[in-house]
Each structure stands twice: as structure tokens, then as C-alpha cells.
Coordinates of C-alpha atoms and ligand atoms in Angstrom, one line a residue:
M12 CA 0.0 0.0 0.0
E13 CA 2.9 2.3 0.9
E14 CA 4.4 1.8 -2.6
D15 CA 1.0 2.5 -4.2
Y16 CA 0.9 5.9 -2.4
H17 CA 4.3 7.0 -3.7
C18 CA 3.3 5.9 -7.2
M19 CA 0.1 7.8 -6.9
D20 CA 1.8 11.0 -5.8
T21 CA 4.3 10.8 -8.7
I22 CA 1.5 10.4 -11.3
L23 CA -0.3 13.3 -9.7
V24 CA 2.6 15.6 -10.1
H25 CA 4.0 14.4 -13.5
G26 CA 0.8 13.4 -15.2
D27 CA 1.1 11.0 -18.2
K28 CA 3.7 12.4 -20.5
G29 CA 4.6 15.0 -17.9
Y30 CA 6.0 17.7 -20.2
D31 CA 5.7 18.8 -23.8
S32 CA 8.2 16.8 -25.9
H33 CA 8.2 19.5 -28.6
T34 CA 9.5 22.4 -26.4
G35 CA 10.4 20.8 -23.0
A36 CA 7.7 22.9 -21.3
I37 CA 7.3 21.5 -17.8
S38 CA 3.8 22.9 -17.5
Y39 CA 1.8 21.0 -20.1
P40 CA 0.8 23.5 -22.8
I41 CA -2.8 24.6 -23.4
Y42 CA -3.5 23.7 -27.1
Q43 CA -6.1 26.3 -27.5
T44 CA -7.2 25.2 -31.0
A45 CA -10.4 23.9 -32.5
T46 CA -8.8 22.2 -35.4
F47 CA -5.5 20.8 -36.7
K48 CA -3.8 21.2 -40.1
H49 CA -3.3 17.9 -42.0
P50 CA 0.2 17.3 -43.5
G51 CA -1.4 15.9 -46.6
L52 CA -4.2 13.8 -48.1
N53 CA -5.1 10.9 -45.8
Q54 CA -2.6 12.2 -43.3
S55 CA -3.1 13.3 -39.7
T56 CA -0.9 14.5 -36.9
G57 CA -3.0 12.3 -34.7
F58 CA -5.3 15.2 -34.0
D59 CA -8.1 16.4 -36.3
Y60 CA -10.7 18.3 -34.4
S61 CA -10.9 19.2 -30.7
R62 CA -14.3 17.7 -30.0
V63 CA -12.8 14.3 -30.8
S64 CA -9.4 14.9 -29.2
N65 CA -7.1 17.6 -28.1
P66 CA -3.5 17.2 -26.8
T67 CA -4.1 19.1 -23.4
R68 CA -7.3 17.1 -22.8
D69 CA -5.5 13.9 -23.8
E70 CA -2.8 14.5 -21.3
L71 CA -5.4 15.0 -18.6
E72 CA -7.5 11.9 -19.7
H73 CA -4.4 9.6 -19.7
T74 CA -3.5 10.9 -16.2
I75 CA -6.9 10.3 -14.8
A76 CA -7.0 6.8 -16.4
K77 CA -3.7 6.0 -14.7
L78 CA -4.9 7.3 -11.3
E79 CA -8.2 5.3 -11.5
R80 CA -6.4 2.2 -12.9
G81 CA -8.7 2.2 -15.9
K82 CA -7.7 1.8 -19.6
M83 CA -9.4 5.0 -20.7
A84 CA -10.8 8.2 -19.2
F85 CA -13.0 10.8 -20.9
A86 CA -13.0 14.4 -19.8
F87 CA -16.4 16.2 -19.8
S88 CA -17.4 19.8 -19.3
S89 CA -19.1 18.9 -16.0
G90 CA -19.8 15.9 -13.8
M91 CA -23.4 15.8 -15.0
A92 CA -22.3 15.8 -18.6
G93 CA -20.2 12.7 -17.8
I94 CA -23.0 10.9 -15.9
T95 CA -25.4 11.8 -18.8
A96 CA -23.0 10.2 -21.3
V97 CA -22.9 7.0 -19.2
F98 CA -26.7 6.8 -19.2
N99 CA -26.7 7.0 -23.0
L100 CA -25.4 3.4 -22.7
F101 CA -28.8 2.2 -21.6
S102 CA -32.2 2.2 -23.4
A103 CA -35.9 1.9 -22.8
G104 CA -36.9 -1.1 -20.8
E105 CA -33.7 -1.4 -18.9
H106 CA -33.7 -1.3 -15.1
I107 CA -31.1 0.4 -12.9
I108 CA -30.5 0.1 -9.2
V109 CA -29.3 3.3 -7.5
S110 CA -28.1 4.3 -4.0
D111 CA -31.1 6.1 -2.5
D112 CA -28.8 8.7 -0.9
L113 CA -27.2 10.5 -3.8
Y114 CA -26.3 13.8 -5.4
G115 CA -29.6 15.7 -6.2
G116 CA -28.5 16.5 -9.8
T117 CA -28.0 12.8 -10.6
Y118 CA -31.4 12.0 -9.1
R119 CA -32.9 14.7 -11.3
L120 CA -31.2 13.3 -14.4
F121 CA -32.7 9.9 -13.7
E122 CA -36.2 11.0 -12.8
E123 CA -36.7 13.9 -15.3
I124 CA -34.8 12.7 -18.3
C125 CA -33.8 9.0 -18.3
T126 CA -37.3 7.9 -17.0
K127 CA -38.9 9.7 -19.9
Q128 CA -36.6 7.7 -22.2
G129 CA -38.1 4.5 -20.7
M130 CA -35.5 3.4 -18.2
E131 CA -36.6 2.3 -14.8
F132 CA -34.9 3.2 -11.5
S133 CA -35.1 1.6 -8.1
Y134 CA -33.6 3.5 -5.2
V135 CA -32.3 1.4 -2.3
D136 CA -29.9 1.7 0.6
T137 CA -27.0 0.0 -1.1
S138 CA -25.0 0.1 2.1
K139 CA -27.0 -3.1 2.9
V140 CA -26.0 -5.5 0.1
E141 CA -29.1 -7.6 0.6
N142 CA -31.2 -4.7 -0.5
V143 CA -29.4 -4.7 -3.9
L144 CA -29.9 -8.5 -4.2
Q145 CA -33.6 -8.1 -3.5
E146 CA -34.1 -5.5 -6.1
L147 CA -32.3 -7.3 -8.9
R148 CA -34.5 -8.1 -11.9
S149 CA -34.0 -10.0 -15.1
N150 CA -33.7 -6.6 -16.9
T151 CA -31.4 -4.9 -14.4
S152 CA -28.5 -3.6 -16.5
C153 CA -26.8 -1.3 -14.1
I154 CA -26.1 -0.6 -10.4
F155 CA -25.1 3.0 -9.7
I156 CA -23.7 3.9 -6.3
E157 CA -22.1 6.7 -4.5
T158 CA -19.8 5.8 -1.6
P159 CA -19.6 7.6 0.8
S160 CA -23.0 8.9 -0.2
N161 CA -24.1 12.5 -0.4
P162 CA -25.1 13.8 2.2
M163 CA -25.6 11.0 4.7
M164 CA -22.1 9.5 4.3
K165 CA -23.3 5.9 4.0
V166 CA -20.6 3.4 2.9
T167 CA -21.4 0.7 0.3
D168 CA -19.2 -2.4 0.0
I169 CA -17.9 -1.9 -3.6
K170 CA -16.5 -5.5 -3.9
K171 CA -19.7 -7.2 -2.8
V172 CA -22.0 -5.1 -5.0
A173 CA -19.6 -5.4 -8.0
K174 CA -19.8 -9.2 -7.6
L175 CA -23.6 -9.1 -7.6
A176 CA -23.5 -6.9 -10.7
R177 CA -21.1 -9.3 -12.5
E178 CA -23.3 -12.3 -11.6
S179 CA -26.3 -10.6 -13.1
N180 CA -24.6 -9.2 -16.2
A181 CA -25.2 -5.6 -15.0
L182 CA -22.6 -2.8 -15.2
M183 CA -21.4 -1.5 -11.8
V184 CA -20.9 2.3 -11.9
V185 CA -19.3 4.2 -8.9
D186 CA -19.4 7.9 -8.4
N187 CA -16.0 8.4 -6.8
T188 CA -16.2 12.2 -6.4
F189 CA -16.0 12.2 -2.6
L190 CA -12.8 10.1 -2.1
T191 CA -11.0 10.4 -5.5
P192 CA -8.6 7.7 -6.8
Y193 CA -6.1 9.0 -4.2
L194 CA -8.1 7.3 -1.5
Q195 CA -10.4 4.8 -3.3
R196 CA -10.1 3.0 -6.7
P197 CA -13.4 1.2 -7.5
I198 CA -12.1 -0.4 -10.7
E199 CA -9.6 -2.4 -8.6
L200 CA -12.5 -3.5 -6.5
G201 CA -14.5 -4.8 -9.5
A202 CA -16.4 -1.7 -10.7
D203 CA -16.9 -1.4 -14.5
I204 CA -17.2 2.4 -14.7
V205 CA -16.1 5.2 -12.4
V206 CA -17.6 8.7 -12.7
H207 CA -16.4 12.0 -11.2
S208 CA -17.4 15.5 -10.7
G209 CA -13.9 16.8 -11.4
T210 CA -15.2 20.2 -10.3
K211 CA -14.6 19.0 -6.7
Y212 CA -11.4 17.5 -5.3
L213 CA -9.7 16.7 -8.6
A214 CA -9.6 20.3 -9.8
G215 CA -9.7 21.3 -6.1
H216 CA -9.8 25.1 -6.3
N217 CA -13.5 26.0 -6.9
D218 CA -12.5 27.6 -10.2
T219 CA -13.7 25.2 -12.9
L220 CA -16.3 22.6 -13.8
A221 CA -15.2 19.2 -15.1
G222 CA -16.4 15.6 -15.2
F223 CA -14.7 12.3 -15.8
V224 CA -15.8 8.8 -16.9
I225 CA -13.3 6.0 -16.6
A226 CA -13.6 2.4 -17.9
N227 CA -11.5 -0.6 -18.3
D228 CA -13.4 -2.9 -20.7
Q229 CA -12.7 -2.2 -24.4
K230 CA -16.3 -2.8 -25.5
I231 CA -17.5 -0.2 -22.9
I232 CA -14.7 2.2 -23.9
D233 CA -15.8 1.9 -27.6
Q234 CA -19.4 2.7 -26.8
L235 CA -18.4 5.6 -24.5
S236 CA -16.0 6.9 -27.1
L237 CA -18.8 7.1 -29.7
I238 CA -21.2 8.8 -27.2
Y239 CA -18.5 11.3 -26.2
K240 CA -17.5 12.5 -29.6
T241 CA -21.0 12.5 -30.9
T242 CA -22.8 14.3 -28.0
G243 CA -19.8 16.6 -27.6
A244 CA -19.9 17.9 -24.0
V245 CA -16.1 17.7 -23.8
L246 CA -13.7 19.6 -21.5
S247 CA -12.0 22.7 -23.0
P248 CA -8.2 22.9 -23.4
F249 CA -8.0 25.6 -20.7
D250 CA -10.2 23.8 -18.2
S251 CA -8.2 20.6 -18.9
W252 CA -5.1 22.5 -18.0
L253 CA -6.7 23.9 -14.8
V254 CA -7.5 20.3 -13.7
L255 CA -4.0 19.1 -14.6
R256 CA -2.6 21.8 -12.4
G257 CA -5.0 21.1 -9.6
L258 CA -4.2 17.4 -9.7
K259 CA -0.5 18.1 -8.8
T260 CA -1.5 18.9 -5.3
L261 CA -4.4 16.5 -4.8
G262 CA -2.4 14.3 -2.5
I263 CA -1.2 17.0 -0.1
R264 CA -4.5 18.8 -0.2
L265 CA -6.5 15.6 0.7
E266 CA -4.1 14.7 3.5
K267 CA -4.4 18.1 5.0
Q268 CA -8.2 18.2 4.4
E269 CA -8.6 14.8 6.1
R270 CA -6.5 15.8 9.1
N271 CA -8.6 19.0 9.5
A272 CA -11.9 17.1 9.0
L273 CA -11.1 14.6 11.8
K274 CA -10.2 17.4 14.2
I275 CA -13.4 19.2 13.3
A276 CA -15.6 16.1 13.5
Q277 CA -14.2 15.3 17.0
W278 CA -14.9 18.8 18.1
L279 CA -18.4 18.9 16.7
K280 CA -19.3 15.6 18.4
E281 CA -18.7 17.2 21.8
H282 CA -20.7 20.4 21.0
K283 CA -23.8 21.0 23.1
Y284 CA -25.9 22.0 20.1
I285 CA -24.9 19.2 17.8
E286 CA -27.2 16.1 17.8
R287 CA -25.3 13.9 15.4
V288 CA -22.0 14.0 13.4
L289 CA -21.7 11.9 10.2
Y290 CA -18.0 11.4 9.3
V291 CA -16.6 8.2 7.9
G292 CA -13.3 8.7 9.8
L293 CA -15.0 8.4 13.2
A294 CA -14.7 4.9 14.7
E295 CA -18.4 4.9 15.7
H296 CA -19.5 5.6 12.1
Q297 CA -21.6 2.8 10.6
G298 CA -19.3 2.4 7.6
F299 CA -16.0 2.8 9.3
D300 CA -14.9 -0.8 8.9
I301 CA -15.9 -1.3 5.3
S302 CA -14.3 2.1 4.5
R303 CA -11.1 1.0 6.1
Q304 CA -11.1 -2.1 3.8
Q305 CA -11.8 -0.4 0.5
A306 CA -10.3 3.1 0.9
T307 CA -7.0 4.4 2.3
G308 CA -8.7 7.4 3.9
A309 CA -12.0 8.9 5.1
G310 CA -11.9 12.1 3.0
A311 CA -13.0 15.5 4.3
M312 CA -16.8 15.6 4.0
I313 CA -18.8 15.9 7.3
S314 CA -22.5 16.1 7.7
F315 CA -24.0 17.1 11.1
V316 CA -27.4 17.6 12.6
V317 CA -28.0 20.6 14.9
Q318 CA -30.6 20.5 17.7
D319 CA -32.9 23.2 16.3
K320 CA -33.7 24.7 12.9
E321 CA -33.0 28.2 14.3
I322 CA -29.3 27.2 14.7
V323 CA -29.0 26.5 11.0
K324 CA -29.9 30.1 10.1
K325 CA -27.4 31.5 12.7
V326 CA -24.6 29.2 11.5
L327 CA -25.1 30.0 7.8
E328 CA -25.2 33.8 8.6
N329 CA -22.5 34.0 11.2
L330 CA -19.7 32.0 9.6
Q331 CA -16.8 34.2 8.6
I332 CA -14.1 31.9 7.1
I333 CA -16.3 29.0 6.0
S334 CA -18.5 30.1 3.0
F335 CA -22.2 29.2 2.7
A336 CA -22.0 28.0 -0.9
E337 CA -22.8 24.9 -3.0
S338 CA -20.0 22.5 -4.1
L339 CA -17.2 20.8 -2.2
G340 CA -13.7 19.5 -2.4
G341 CA -11.9 22.7 -2.9
V342 CA -9.1 24.4 -0.8
E343 CA -11.7 26.7 0.7
S344 CA -14.1 25.3 3.3
L345 CA -17.7 25.4 2.2
I346 CA -20.9 24.7 4.0
T347 CA -24.2 23.7 2.4
Y348 CA -27.8 23.2 3.5
P349 CA -28.7 20.1 1.5
I350 CA -32.5 20.4 2.0
A351 CA -32.5 23.8 0.3
Q352 CA -29.6 23.4 -2.1
T353 CA -28.3 20.1 -3.5
H354 CA -31.4 18.0 -2.5
C355 CA -34.3 20.3 -3.2
D356 CA -35.4 18.0 -6.1
I357 CA -35.6 14.9 -4.0
P358 CA -39.2 14.2 -2.9
D359 CA -40.1 14.9 0.8
E360 CA -40.9 11.3 1.6
M361 CA -37.5 10.1 0.3
R362 CA -35.6 12.9 2.1
E363 CA -37.3 12.1 5.4
R364 CA -36.6 8.4 5.1
L365 CA -32.9 9.2 4.5
G366 CA -32.7 11.8 7.3
V367 CA -32.0 14.8 5.0
N368 CA -34.0 17.1 7.3
D369 CA -34.1 20.9 8.0
R370 CA -31.4 20.6 10.7
L371 CA -28.8 18.8 8.5
L372 CA -25.7 20.7 7.3
R373 CA -22.9 19.5 5.1
L374 CA -19.4 20.8 5.6
S375 CA -16.6 20.4 3.0
V376 CA -13.4 20.9 4.9
G377 CA -10.7 22.9 3.2
I378 CA -6.9 23.3 3.8
E379 CA -7.2 26.4 6.1
D380 CA -5.9 26.2 9.7
A381 CA -8.0 23.6 11.6
N382 CA -8.1 25.8 14.8
D383 CA -9.4 28.8 12.8
L384 CA -12.1 26.7 11.3
I385 CA -13.1 25.4 14.7
R386 CA -13.1 28.9 16.1
D387 CA -15.3 30.0 13.2
L388 CA -17.8 27.2 13.9
E389 CA -17.7 28.0 17.6
Q390 CA -18.6 31.6 17.2
A391 CA -21.3 30.8 14.6
L392 CA -23.0 28.0 16.6
V393 CA -25.4 30.1 18.7
W394 CA -29.0 29.6 19.8
G395 CA -31.6 31.6 21.7
I396 CA -30.0 33.7 24.5
D397 CA -26.5 32.8 23.5
Ligands
PLP421 C1 -21.2 17.8 -7.8 C2 -21.4 16.4 -8.0 C3 -21.9 15.9 -9.2 C4 -22.2 16.8 -10.4 O1 -21.0 17.3 -10.9 P1 -20.9 18.8 -11.7 O2 -19.5 18.9 -11.9 O3 -21.5 19.8 -10.7 O4 -21.8 18.6 -12.9 C5 -22.1 14.5 -9.3 N1 -21.9 13.7 -8.2 C6 -21.4 14.2 -7.0 C7 -21.2 13.2 -5.9 C8 -21.2 15.5 -6.9 O5 -20.8 16.0 -5.7

């Protein structure tokens, strides 16, 4: 495992080719071009048109494929563009099993768009493998999971669910946004496809949108490749470069973020106005053991439930360093109110069952000083006569 780590850090810094062989440029150049001049009839430099491929995006895609231990990665203009491309693999009449706790935008894609196209979705708590088994049908063609899940931080056993998927001829897709390949590599655990919102940890600086789809099987790669160049929601050369630059520090960012998150989770746990803290890195967390088996870290996402709805408003308005903003995974700490932001499209009944209530907050811990973040939370967490 130790060796893996070093290897990962080196790939992060150096990328695939690492530098531009034409000029020696250490920072991989931004090939800001839509098209490429052909040397002659029936000749190509290897590049023809930037929707199909572009050198800067190629460098990023090869780097991401190496990190996720897949044969091929595709870079999209957002995480949702990538997930949409994956669901172009399926057609009317096919059944898909999904983690019931998941990113609201993904839920909206399934319910508002894919359902109209005739696909059927079942939402189950995939952290209990027997639920997946129970839901399998003869037409189940995909199992889509998030682990840890958003925002309830439930952990699904990737190996076990991947085995079920394989036995039923279904594709196993994992949204690996929360942990990144630095901490968890689903393809090594049996997943067929990994998706990412690269907007989050991979880019890491809250400055660009990006999405990735990684696969290992050539047949799936060929299908995705066709969808990718045909539908065209590809990542621009400049945004590709921003992600390449962000990736260089993914390892040190995540390590600092995780150290900060553990400190903050432990502090929140003791606070008189906090009812519950959901952080995979706490030993009492339900998914702690499985997470230890399949990931090399707990990441830096914490959800917590405060005692009264009034406290939520105070926290969101009083915080000085931590910003009340959507998104996660960047160097700046952000706090979100899932019921009003990321999960407003999830039906009330489903939200209640999951525990996404009006007292739940989700914190994405950044790389600031941990004590400053704790002091910020301390002064913001007031209630009544406080
Ligand atoms: C943000 C997010 C997405 C969507 O990605 P965008 O880059 O915003 O399109 C998908 N899944 C998860 C887990 C996310 O956090």
C-alpha cells in the first residue's frame, strides 16, 4: 500500500507524458485550438478536431485513467455531462438500481430525463448489500452507487456489490467524487465504470467545472467513445489545464483536508448544540470498517445535525471563514444546507426516510488552519439567548 501511495503522488505531479516533448515545457501547454492542419491527403498529426481529441485534454485523460487504474478516461465539461453520457449506454426497458442517498442532480437526471426515455430506476440503501440483491430483476442492466453517499455518508461495500453486478450481467458504476482515486479505486474493487465531478477534489480550487468517466473494458470504452465524440460535452483545453494543475497537489490537499476534518468532526461531536455527526473517519461511524477495507482514507466531508432549525440560520449567517456555498472538495471550506440546495429536487418522503431534514448541514473541509475553522464554527453556533 505504501508503494501505491508514492506511485500515486508521482502520477499526480507528473501526469502521463509529464511535459511537452516539442518544447520541453514543464507545464503541459494549453493547445487552444479547435482544429489541426493535415500534413497531406489521408494524413493526420494524430489530432483532427478538438471535440474528438485535443492534446491538453488527452494528457489529462491519460493521467486520470492511470490514477483510477482504468484503460481509458473521458473528460467532460461537468460531472453531470459525464453521468449523462454513461446513461446513454442504456435504453428503454432497462432497469437500474441506484443508491437512495445521492447527489440531487443525478437524481434529477434519472427522474426527469432517463425515465422519460423509458429506463426504470429503483432507489435502495446500497450500504446493505441484501437490498441490492432483493431489487435485482432480469432486466437490471446497471447498479449505480455513491460511496460515501451524499449527504448521509453511507458506505457501500464496492467489492460485494460489484460481484452481484457481475453475476447478473449488470454494469457497476461508482461515483467516486468524494474520495477520488487517491483514497479509493473502484475499478480495482470490481467496478466497470467510475464517474467523477472533477469540479470538486480533482480540480480542487473552486475555479472550474469538469467531469470524468473511466472504464477498463474495451467494449464499454468503444461505446463511450462514440457517445463522447457525438454528443460533444467535452472539456475545453484551458479547463483541462486547470485540472492538470489542480491534480498536482491532490495528495497533499487531501491529506491536510482529512486531518482537518477529523479534528473538526471530533470537536463537533462534543458540542452541546450538535445532535449527530456523520463522518466516515470516526470509529463509531456505521461504515468505518468497510471504508477501512476499501479506501485508504476517510476524506473530508462531514454532515452534522444541529438541535434546532433556528441554529441552522445562525450558523449560515455567522460563519466568517467558511462560506455558505454549493460545491465541495476545494481548498476553501464550504458549508451547504442540503435540503435547500443540493437536495431540493428529492421528494419529501424520500428525504425524510434518508434523514435529510431541515437541521442537517454538510461541511466540505478545506486546507485552512483547523483551529481557525473550529473557532469560526464555535462563534457561529449560537442559539436563543447565546
Ligand atoms: C457535484 C457532484 C456531481 C455533479 O457534478 P458537476 O461537476 O457539478 O456537474 C455529481 N456527483 C457528485 C457526488 C457531486 O458531488
